mmCIF file of C-alpha atoms and ligand atoms in Angstrom:
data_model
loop_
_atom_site.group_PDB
_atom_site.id
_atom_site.type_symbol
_atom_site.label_atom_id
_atom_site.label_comp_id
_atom_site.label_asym_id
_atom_site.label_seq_id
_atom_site.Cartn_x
_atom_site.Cartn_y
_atom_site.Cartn_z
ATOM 1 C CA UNK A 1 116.132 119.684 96.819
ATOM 2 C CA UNK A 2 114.017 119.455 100.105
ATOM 3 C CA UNK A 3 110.286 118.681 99.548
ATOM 4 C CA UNK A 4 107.302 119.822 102.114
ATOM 5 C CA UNK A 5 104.462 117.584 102.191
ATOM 6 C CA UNK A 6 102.165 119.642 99.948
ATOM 7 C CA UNK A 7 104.296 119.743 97.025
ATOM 8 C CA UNK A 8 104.451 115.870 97.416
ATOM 9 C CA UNK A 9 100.817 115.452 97.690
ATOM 10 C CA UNK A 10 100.561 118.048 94.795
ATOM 11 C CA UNK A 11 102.599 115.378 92.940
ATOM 12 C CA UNK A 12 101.031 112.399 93.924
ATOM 13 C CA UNK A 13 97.134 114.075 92.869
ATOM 14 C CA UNK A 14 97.897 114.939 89.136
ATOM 15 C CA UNK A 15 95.793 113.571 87.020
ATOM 16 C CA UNK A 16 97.054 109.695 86.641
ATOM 17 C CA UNK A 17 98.038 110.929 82.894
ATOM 18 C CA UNK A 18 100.352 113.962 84.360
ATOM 19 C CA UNK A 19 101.453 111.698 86.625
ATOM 20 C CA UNK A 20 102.591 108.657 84.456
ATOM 21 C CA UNK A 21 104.042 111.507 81.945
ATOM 22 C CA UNK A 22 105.922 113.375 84.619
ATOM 23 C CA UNK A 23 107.764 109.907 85.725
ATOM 24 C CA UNK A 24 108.411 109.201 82.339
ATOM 25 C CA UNK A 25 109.666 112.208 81.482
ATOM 26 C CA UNK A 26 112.164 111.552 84.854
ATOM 27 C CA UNK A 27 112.787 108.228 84.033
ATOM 28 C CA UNK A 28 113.851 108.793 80.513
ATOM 29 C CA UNK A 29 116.336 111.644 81.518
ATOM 30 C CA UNK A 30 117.742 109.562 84.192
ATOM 31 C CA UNK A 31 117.532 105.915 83.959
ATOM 32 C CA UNK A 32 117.573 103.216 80.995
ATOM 33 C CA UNK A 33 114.349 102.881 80.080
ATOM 34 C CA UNK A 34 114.158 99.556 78.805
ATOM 35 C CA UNK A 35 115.844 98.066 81.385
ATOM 36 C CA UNK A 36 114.856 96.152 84.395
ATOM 37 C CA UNK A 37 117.073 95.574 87.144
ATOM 38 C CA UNK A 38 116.508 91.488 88.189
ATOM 39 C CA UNK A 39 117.776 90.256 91.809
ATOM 40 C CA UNK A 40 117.378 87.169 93.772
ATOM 41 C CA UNK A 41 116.540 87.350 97.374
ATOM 42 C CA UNK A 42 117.442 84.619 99.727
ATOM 43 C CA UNK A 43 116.751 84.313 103.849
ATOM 44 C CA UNK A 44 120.207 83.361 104.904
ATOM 45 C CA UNK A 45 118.551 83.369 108.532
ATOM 46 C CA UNK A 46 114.841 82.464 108.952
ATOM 47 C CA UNK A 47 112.171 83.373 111.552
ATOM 48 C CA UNK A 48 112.151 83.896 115.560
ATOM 49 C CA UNK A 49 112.779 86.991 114.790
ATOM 50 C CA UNK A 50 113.085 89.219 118.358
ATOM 51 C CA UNK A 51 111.273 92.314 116.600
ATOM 52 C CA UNK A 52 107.023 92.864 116.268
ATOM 53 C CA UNK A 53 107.182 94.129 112.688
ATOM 54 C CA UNK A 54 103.238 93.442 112.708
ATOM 55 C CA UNK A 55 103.490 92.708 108.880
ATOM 56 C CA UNK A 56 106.177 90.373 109.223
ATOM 57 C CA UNK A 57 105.842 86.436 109.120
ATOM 58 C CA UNK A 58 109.153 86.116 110.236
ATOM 59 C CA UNK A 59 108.778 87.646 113.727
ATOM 60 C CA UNK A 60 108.535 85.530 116.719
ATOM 61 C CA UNK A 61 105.854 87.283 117.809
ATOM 62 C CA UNK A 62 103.425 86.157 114.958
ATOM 63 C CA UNK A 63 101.566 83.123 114.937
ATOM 64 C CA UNK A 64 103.172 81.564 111.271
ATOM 65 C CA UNK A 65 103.903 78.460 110.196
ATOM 66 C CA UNK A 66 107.190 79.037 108.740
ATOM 67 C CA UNK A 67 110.563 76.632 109.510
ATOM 68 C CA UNK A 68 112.788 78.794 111.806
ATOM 69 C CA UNK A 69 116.435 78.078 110.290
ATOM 70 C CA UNK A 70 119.590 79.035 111.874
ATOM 71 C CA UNK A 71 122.223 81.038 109.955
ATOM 72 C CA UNK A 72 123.293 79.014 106.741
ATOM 73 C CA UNK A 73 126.834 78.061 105.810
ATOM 74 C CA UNK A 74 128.492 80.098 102.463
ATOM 75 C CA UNK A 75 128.421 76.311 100.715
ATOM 76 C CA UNK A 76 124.449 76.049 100.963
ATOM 77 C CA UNK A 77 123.705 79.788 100.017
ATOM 78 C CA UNK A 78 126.322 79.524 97.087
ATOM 79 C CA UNK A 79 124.317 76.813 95.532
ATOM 80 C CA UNK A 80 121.325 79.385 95.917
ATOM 81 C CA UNK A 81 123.555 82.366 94.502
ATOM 82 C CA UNK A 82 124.820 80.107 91.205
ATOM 83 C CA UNK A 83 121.204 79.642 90.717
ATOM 84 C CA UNK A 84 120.671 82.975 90.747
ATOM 85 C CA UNK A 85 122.945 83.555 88.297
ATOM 86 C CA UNK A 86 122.365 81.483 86.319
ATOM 87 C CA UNK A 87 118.886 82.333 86.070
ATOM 88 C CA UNK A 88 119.834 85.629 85.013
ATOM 89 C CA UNK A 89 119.445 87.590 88.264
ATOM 90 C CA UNK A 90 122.675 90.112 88.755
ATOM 91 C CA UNK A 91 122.042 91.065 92.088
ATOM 92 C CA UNK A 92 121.943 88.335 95.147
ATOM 93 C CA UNK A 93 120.381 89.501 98.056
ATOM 94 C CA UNK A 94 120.428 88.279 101.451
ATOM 95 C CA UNK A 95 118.398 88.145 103.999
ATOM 96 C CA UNK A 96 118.480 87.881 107.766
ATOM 97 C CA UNK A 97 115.617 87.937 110.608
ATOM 98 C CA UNK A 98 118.199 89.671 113.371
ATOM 99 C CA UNK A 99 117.356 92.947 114.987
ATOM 100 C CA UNK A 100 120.919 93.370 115.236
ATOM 101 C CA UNK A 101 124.006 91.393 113.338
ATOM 102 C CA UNK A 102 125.747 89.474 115.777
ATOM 103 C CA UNK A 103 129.425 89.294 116.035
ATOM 104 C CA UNK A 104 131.738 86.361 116.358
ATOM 105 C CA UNK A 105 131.527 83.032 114.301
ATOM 106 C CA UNK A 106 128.093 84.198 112.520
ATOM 107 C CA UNK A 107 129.630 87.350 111.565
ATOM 108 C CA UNK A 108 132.936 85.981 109.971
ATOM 109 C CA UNK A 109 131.130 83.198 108.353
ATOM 110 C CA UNK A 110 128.485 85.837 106.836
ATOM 111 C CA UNK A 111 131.656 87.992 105.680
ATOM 112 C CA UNK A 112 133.312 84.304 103.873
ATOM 113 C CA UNK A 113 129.823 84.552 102.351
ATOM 114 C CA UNK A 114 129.511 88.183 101.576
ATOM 115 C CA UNK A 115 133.195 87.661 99.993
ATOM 116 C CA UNK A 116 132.420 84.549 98.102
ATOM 117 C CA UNK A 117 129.150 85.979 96.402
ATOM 118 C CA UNK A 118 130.593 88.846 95.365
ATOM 119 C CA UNK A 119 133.843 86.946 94.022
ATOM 120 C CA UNK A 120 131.063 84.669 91.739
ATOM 121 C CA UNK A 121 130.072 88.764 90.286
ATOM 122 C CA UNK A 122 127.028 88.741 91.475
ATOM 123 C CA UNK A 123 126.340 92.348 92.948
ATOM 124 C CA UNK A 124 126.142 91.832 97.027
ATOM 125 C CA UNK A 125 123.300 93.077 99.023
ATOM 126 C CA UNK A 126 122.183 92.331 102.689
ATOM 127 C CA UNK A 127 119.894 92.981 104.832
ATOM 128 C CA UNK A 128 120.174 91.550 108.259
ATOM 129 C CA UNK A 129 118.807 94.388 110.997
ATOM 130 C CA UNK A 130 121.156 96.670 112.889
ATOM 131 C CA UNK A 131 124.531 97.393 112.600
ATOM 132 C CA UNK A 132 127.913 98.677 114.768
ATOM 133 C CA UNK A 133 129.970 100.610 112.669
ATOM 134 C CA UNK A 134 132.850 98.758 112.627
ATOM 135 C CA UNK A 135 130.556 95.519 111.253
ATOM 136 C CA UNK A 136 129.413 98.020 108.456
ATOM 137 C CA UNK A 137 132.944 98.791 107.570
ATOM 138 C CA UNK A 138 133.803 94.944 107.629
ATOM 139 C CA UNK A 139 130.548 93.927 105.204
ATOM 140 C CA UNK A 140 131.886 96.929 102.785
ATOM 141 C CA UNK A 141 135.070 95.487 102.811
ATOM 142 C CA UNK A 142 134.223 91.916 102.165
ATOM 143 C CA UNK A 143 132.402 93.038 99.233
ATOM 144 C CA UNK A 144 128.731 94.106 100.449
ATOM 145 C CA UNK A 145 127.832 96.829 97.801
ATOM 146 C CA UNK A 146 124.118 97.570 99.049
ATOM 147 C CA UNK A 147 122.405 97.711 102.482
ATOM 148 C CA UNK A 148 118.696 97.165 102.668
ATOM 149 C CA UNK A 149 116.963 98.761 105.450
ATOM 150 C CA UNK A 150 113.473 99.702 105.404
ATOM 151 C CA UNK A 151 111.931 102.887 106.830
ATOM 152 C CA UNK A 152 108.534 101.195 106.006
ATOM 153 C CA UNK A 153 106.146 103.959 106.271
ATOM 154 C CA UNK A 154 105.966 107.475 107.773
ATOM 155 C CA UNK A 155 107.286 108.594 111.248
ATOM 156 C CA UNK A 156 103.711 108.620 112.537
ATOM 157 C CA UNK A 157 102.464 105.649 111.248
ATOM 158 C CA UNK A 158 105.474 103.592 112.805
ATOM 159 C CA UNK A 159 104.618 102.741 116.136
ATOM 160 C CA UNK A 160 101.491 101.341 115.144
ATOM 161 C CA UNK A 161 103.603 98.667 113.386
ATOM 162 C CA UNK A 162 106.706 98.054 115.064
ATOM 163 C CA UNK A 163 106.760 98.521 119.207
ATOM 164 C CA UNK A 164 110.550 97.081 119.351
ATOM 165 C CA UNK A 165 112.464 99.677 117.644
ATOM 166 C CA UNK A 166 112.077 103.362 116.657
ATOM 167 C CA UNK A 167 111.822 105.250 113.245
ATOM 168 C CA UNK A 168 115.472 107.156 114.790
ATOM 169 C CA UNK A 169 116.833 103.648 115.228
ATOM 170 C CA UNK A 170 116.671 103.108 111.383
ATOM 171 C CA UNK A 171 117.642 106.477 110.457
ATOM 172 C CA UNK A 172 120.687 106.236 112.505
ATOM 173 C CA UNK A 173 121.585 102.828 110.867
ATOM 174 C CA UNK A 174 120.964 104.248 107.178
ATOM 175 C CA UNK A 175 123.409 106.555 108.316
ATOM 176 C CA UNK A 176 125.835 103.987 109.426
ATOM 177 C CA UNK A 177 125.406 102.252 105.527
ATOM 178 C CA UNK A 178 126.374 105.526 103.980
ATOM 179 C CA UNK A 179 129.289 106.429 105.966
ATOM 180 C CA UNK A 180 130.596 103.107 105.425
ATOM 181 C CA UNK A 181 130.769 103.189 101.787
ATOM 182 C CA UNK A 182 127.924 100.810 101.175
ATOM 183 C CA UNK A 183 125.112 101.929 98.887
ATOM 184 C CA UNK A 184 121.889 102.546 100.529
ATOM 185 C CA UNK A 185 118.793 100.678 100.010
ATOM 186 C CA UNK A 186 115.359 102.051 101.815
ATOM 187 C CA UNK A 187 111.690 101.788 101.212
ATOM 188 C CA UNK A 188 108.560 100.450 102.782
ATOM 189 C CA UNK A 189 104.982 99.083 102.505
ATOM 190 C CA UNK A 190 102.126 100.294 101.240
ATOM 191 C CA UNK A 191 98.836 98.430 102.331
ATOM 192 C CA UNK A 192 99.123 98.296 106.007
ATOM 193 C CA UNK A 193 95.891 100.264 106.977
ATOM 194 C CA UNK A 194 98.137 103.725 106.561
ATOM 195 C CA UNK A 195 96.631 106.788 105.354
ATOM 196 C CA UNK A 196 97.903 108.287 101.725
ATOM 197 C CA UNK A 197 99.560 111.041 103.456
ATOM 198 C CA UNK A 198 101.541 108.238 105.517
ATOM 199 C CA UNK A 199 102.846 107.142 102.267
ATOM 200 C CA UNK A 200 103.576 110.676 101.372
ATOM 201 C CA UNK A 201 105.476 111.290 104.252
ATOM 202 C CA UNK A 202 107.424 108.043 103.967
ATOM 203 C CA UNK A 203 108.798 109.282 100.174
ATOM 204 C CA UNK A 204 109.273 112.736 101.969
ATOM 205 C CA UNK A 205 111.379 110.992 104.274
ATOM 206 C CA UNK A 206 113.758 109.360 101.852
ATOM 207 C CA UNK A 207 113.314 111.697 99.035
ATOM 208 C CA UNK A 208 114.965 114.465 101.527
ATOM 209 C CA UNK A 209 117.937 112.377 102.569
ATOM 210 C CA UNK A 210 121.304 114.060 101.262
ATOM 211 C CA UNK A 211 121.612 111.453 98.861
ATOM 212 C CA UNK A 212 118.657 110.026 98.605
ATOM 213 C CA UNK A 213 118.651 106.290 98.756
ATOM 214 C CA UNK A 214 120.559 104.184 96.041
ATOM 215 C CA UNK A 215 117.372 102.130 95.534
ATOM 216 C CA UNK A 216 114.093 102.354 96.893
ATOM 217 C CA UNK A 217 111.654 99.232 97.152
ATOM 218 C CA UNK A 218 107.838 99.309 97.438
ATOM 219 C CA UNK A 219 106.386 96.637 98.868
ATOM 220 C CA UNK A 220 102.421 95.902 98.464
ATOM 221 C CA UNK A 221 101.568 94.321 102.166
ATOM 222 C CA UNK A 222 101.363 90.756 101.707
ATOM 223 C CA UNK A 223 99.155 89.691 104.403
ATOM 224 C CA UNK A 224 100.520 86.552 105.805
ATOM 225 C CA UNK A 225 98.235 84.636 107.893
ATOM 226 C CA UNK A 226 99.259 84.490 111.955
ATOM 227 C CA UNK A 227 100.239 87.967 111.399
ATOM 228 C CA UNK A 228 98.452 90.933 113.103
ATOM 229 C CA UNK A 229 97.415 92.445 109.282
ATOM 230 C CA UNK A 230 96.922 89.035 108.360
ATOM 231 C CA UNK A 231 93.105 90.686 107.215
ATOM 232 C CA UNK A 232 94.609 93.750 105.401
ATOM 233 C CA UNK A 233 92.634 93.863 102.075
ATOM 234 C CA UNK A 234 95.138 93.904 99.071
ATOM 235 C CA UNK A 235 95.907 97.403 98.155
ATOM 236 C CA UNK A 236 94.560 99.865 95.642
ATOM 237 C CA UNK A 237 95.814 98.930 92.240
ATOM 238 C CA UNK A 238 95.951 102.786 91.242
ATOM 239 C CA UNK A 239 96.935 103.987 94.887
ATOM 240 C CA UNK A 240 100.138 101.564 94.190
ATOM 241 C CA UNK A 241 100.477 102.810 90.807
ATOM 242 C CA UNK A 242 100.663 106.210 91.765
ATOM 243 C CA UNK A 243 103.096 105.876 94.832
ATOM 244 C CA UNK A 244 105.497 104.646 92.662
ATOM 245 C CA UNK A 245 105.240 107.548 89.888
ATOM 246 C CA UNK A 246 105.585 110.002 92.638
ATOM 247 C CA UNK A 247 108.631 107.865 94.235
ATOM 248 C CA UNK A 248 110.408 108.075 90.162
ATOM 249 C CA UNK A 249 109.439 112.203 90.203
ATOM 250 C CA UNK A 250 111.385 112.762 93.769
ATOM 251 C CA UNK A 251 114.169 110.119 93.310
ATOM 252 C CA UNK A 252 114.844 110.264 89.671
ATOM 253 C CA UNK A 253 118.249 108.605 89.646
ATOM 254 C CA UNK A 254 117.035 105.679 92.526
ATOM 255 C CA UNK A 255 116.421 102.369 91.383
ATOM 256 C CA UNK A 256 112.552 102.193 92.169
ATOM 257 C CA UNK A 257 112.212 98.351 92.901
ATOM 258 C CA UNK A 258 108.512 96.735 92.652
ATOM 259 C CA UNK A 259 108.830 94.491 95.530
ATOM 260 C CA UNK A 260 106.573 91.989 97.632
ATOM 261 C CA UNK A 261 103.311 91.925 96.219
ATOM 262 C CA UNK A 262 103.768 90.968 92.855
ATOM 263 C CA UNK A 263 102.003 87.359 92.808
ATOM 264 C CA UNK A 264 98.527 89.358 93.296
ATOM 265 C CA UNK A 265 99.326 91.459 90.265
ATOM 266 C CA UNK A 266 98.015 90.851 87.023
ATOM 267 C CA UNK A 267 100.357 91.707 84.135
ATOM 268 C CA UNK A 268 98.544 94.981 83.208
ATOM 269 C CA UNK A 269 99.125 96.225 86.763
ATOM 270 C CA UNK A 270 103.143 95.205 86.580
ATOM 271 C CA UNK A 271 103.394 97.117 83.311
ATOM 272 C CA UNK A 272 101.788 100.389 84.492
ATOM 273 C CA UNK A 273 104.406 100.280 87.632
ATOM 274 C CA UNK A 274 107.151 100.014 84.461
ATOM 275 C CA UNK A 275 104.895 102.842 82.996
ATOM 276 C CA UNK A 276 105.431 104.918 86.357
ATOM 277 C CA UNK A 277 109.159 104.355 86.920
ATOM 278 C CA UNK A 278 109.756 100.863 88.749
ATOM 279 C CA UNK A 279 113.030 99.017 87.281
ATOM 280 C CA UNK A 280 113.812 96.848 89.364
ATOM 281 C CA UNK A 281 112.238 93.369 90.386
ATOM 282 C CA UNK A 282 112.964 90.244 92.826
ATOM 283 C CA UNK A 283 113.076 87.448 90.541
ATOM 284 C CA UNK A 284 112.747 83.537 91.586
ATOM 285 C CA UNK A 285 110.098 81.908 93.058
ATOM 286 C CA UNK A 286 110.778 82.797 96.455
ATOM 287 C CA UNK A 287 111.211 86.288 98.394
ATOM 288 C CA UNK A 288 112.504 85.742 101.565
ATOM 289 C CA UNK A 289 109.357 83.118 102.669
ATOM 290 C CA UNK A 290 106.765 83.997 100.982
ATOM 291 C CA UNK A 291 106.261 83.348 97.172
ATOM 292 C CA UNK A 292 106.958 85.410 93.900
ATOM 293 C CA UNK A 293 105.787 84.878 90.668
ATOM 294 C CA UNK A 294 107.698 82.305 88.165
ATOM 295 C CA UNK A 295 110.721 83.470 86.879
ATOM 296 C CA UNK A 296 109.676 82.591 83.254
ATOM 297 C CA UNK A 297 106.836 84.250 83.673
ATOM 298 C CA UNK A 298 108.522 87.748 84.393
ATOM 299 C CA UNK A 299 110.398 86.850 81.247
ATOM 300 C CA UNK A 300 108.011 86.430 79.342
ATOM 301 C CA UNK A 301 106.007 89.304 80.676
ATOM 302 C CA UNK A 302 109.430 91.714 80.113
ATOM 303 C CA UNK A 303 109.892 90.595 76.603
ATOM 304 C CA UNK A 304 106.233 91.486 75.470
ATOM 305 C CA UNK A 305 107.113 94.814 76.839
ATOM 306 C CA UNK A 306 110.594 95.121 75.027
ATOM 307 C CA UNK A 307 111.969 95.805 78.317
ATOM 308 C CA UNK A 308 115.578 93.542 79.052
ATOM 309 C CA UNK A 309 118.082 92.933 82.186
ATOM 310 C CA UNK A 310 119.872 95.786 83.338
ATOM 311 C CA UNK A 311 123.296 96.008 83.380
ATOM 312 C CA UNK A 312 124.276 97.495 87.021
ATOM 313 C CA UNK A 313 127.431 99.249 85.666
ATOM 314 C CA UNK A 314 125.267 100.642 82.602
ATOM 315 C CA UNK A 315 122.698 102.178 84.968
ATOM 316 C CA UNK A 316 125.512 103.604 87.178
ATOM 317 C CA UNK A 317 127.278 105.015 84.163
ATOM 318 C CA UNK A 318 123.595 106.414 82.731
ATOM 319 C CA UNK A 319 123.123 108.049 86.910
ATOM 320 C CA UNK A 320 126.450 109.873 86.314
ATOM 321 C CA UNK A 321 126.049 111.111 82.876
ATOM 322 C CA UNK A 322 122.781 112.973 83.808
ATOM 323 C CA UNK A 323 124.619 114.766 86.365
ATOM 324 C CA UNK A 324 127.170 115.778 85.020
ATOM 325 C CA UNK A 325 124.992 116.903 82.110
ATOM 326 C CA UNK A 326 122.863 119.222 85.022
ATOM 327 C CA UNK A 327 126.498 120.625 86.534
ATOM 328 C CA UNK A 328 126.865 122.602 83.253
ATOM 329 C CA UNK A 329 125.902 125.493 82.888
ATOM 330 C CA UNK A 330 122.921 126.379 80.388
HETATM 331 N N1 SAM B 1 115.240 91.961 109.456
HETATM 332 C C1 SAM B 1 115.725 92.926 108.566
HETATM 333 C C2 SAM B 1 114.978 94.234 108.661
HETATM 334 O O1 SAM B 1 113.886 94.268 109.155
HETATM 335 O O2 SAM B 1 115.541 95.234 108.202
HETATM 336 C C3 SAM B 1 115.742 92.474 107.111
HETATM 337 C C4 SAM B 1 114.671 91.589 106.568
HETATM 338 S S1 SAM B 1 113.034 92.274 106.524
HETATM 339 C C5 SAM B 1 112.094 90.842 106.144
HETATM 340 C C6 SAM B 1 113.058 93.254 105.037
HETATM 341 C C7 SAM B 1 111.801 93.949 104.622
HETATM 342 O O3 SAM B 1 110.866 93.024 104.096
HETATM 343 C C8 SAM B 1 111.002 94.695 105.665
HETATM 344 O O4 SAM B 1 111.557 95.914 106.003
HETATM 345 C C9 SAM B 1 109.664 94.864 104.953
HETATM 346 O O5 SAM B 1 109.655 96.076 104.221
HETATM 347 C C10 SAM B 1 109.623 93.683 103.991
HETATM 348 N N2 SAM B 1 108.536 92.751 104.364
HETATM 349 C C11 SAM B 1 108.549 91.857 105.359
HETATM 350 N N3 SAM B 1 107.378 91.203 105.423
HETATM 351 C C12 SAM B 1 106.592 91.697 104.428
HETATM 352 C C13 SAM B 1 105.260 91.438 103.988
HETATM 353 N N4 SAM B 1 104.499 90.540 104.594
HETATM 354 N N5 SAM B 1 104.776 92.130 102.947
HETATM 355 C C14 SAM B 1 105.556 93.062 102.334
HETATM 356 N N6 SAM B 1 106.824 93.353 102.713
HETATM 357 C C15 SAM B 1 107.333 92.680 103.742
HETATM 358 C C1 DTB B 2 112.326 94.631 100.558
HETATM 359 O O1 DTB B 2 111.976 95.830 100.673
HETATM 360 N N1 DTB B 2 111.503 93.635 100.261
HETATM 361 C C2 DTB B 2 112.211 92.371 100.268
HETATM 362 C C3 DTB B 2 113.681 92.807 100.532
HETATM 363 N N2 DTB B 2 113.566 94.220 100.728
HETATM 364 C C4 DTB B 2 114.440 92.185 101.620
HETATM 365 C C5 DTB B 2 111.630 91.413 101.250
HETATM 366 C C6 DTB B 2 110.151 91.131 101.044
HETATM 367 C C7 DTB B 2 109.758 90.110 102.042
HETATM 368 C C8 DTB B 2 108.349 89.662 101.863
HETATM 369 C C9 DTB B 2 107.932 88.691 102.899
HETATM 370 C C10 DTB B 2 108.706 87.401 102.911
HETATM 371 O O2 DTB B 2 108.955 86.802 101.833
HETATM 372 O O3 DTB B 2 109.033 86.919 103.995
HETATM 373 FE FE1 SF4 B 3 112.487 90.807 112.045
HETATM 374 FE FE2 SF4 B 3 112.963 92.203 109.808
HETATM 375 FE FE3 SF4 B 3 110.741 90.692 110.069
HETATM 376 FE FE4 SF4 B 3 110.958 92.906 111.496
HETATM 377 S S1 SF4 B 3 110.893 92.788 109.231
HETATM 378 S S2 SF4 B 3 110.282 90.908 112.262
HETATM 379 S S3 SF4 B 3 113.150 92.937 111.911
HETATM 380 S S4 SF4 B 3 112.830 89.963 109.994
#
């Protein structure tokens, strides 16, 4: 199904009850809806980053005071990843501030990583900038299930953000993911000084990709200081609430993640995202440098809403039951 901007923005303007119904409605038929997907980020590779995401505390372009690290060895992030696990999380994702994944010694050590991660059964996900094919094909193989890689916000809005790369740059490297096997994970930012209709156009984006992404993260701007939108005013609790009800309508078999942000949201806020279709979360204290709430805090925030961990293979097994319930006929 291809969407035009209108019937998105139709979507997006129901009354907030319509709305919250009409994602509920799509989240029952297609997801579990008392479960919450929980992953653990961690930057593998930290700051002096080459690209001018202006959001981004991790590019060398910004004025931040965060420690520049060089590419860790598999030992140190496996202490991070049993951690993880341990913790509960089911997904370990990792992080790297590259505009493109080098090759040589960083690349085989990340694949001993990639390899040893996914060995521990923790689901594998990277994100660490753009990709050749063939280094696509080698992450699959070494056990990389998901690739993040943000479109971040519409087509128009882009080059007011980023300068170093274009919106065709990250399409083409989605496409690389997909062709390689690995599941696709794309979504953006909401809170950058974008219009609404930006938004809209960024879920038109990735709502009309044949498939649609695997998972789709929204991020509420987190406006680090040294950064260009280091004065961006928090964004509109509702406005939020809202994207990601319309994201659940369009994508209703996408794991809708609520990303950065959470630390400025107040319980009531989280639950209306659940309300509107988000199950997934980041959980530890730490995104990639910037922090996110406690972990026993989200626990004890999930249990007074009934809602529990996800079980990846569950939700995968829940995704293909739906279709093949709408390939027969009525
Ligand atoms: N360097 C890789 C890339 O750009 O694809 C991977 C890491 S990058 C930090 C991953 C994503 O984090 C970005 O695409 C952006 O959506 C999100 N992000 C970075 N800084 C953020 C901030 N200050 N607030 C919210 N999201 C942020
Ligand atoms: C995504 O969309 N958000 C995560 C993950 N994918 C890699 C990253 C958020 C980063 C927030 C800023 C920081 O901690 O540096
Ligand atoms: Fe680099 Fe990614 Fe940050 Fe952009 S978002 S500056 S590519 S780490």
């Amino acid at each position: 199904m291809r969407y035009d901007l209108e019937e998105i923005q139709q979507i997006y303007n129901l009354p907030l009850t319509t709305l919250i119904f009409r994602a509920q409605k799509a989240h029952h038929e297609f997801q579990d809806p008392s479960g919450v997907q929980l992953c653990t980020l961690k930057s593998i590779k930290t700051g002096a980053c080459p690209e001018d995401c202006k959001y981004c505390p991790q590019s060398a372009h910004s004025d931040t005071a965060i420690e520049k690290e060089k590419l860790l060895d598999t030992e140190t992030i496996l202490i991070d990843a049993r951690s993880a696990k341990a913790g509960g999380a089911t997904r370990f994702c990792m992080g790297a501030a590259w505009k493109k994944v080098p090759h040589g010694e960083q690349f085989d050590s990340l694949l001993n990583t990639v390899r040893s991660v996914s060995d521990m059964g923790l689901e594998v996900c990277c994100t660490l900038g753009s990709l050749e094919q063939d280094q696509a094909v080698a992450l699959k193989e070494a056990g990389c299930r998901v690739y993040n890689h943000n479109l971040d916000t519409s087509r128009e809005f882009y080059s007011e953000i980023i300068t170093t790369r274009t919106y065709d740059e990250r399409l083409s490297n989605i496409a690389k993911v997909r062709e390689a096997g690995m599941e696709v994970c794309s979504g953006g930012i909401i809170g950058m000084g974008e219009s609404v209709d930006d938004r809209l156009k960024m879920l038109r984006e990735l709502a009309n990709m044949d498939p649609y992404p695997d998972s789709v993260p929204i991020n509420a701007l987190i406006a680090c200081k040294g950064t260009p939108l280091e004065s961006q005013k928090f964004v509109d609790s509702f406005e939020f609430v809202r994207i990601i009800a319309t994201a659940r309508i369009l994508m209703p078999k996408t794991m809708v993640r609520l990303s950065a942000g959470r630390t400025e949201m107040n319980e009531e806020l989280q639950a209306l995202c659940y309300l509107a279709g988000a199950n997934s979360i980041f959980l530890g204290d730490k995104l990639l440098t910037t922090a996110n709430p406690d972990r026993n805090e989200d626990f004890q925030l999930l249990e007074k809403l009934g809602l529990s961990s996800l079980d990846p293979d569950d939700a995968r097994e829940i995704h293909a039951r739906s279709e093949r319930q709408q390939t027969v006929p009525a």
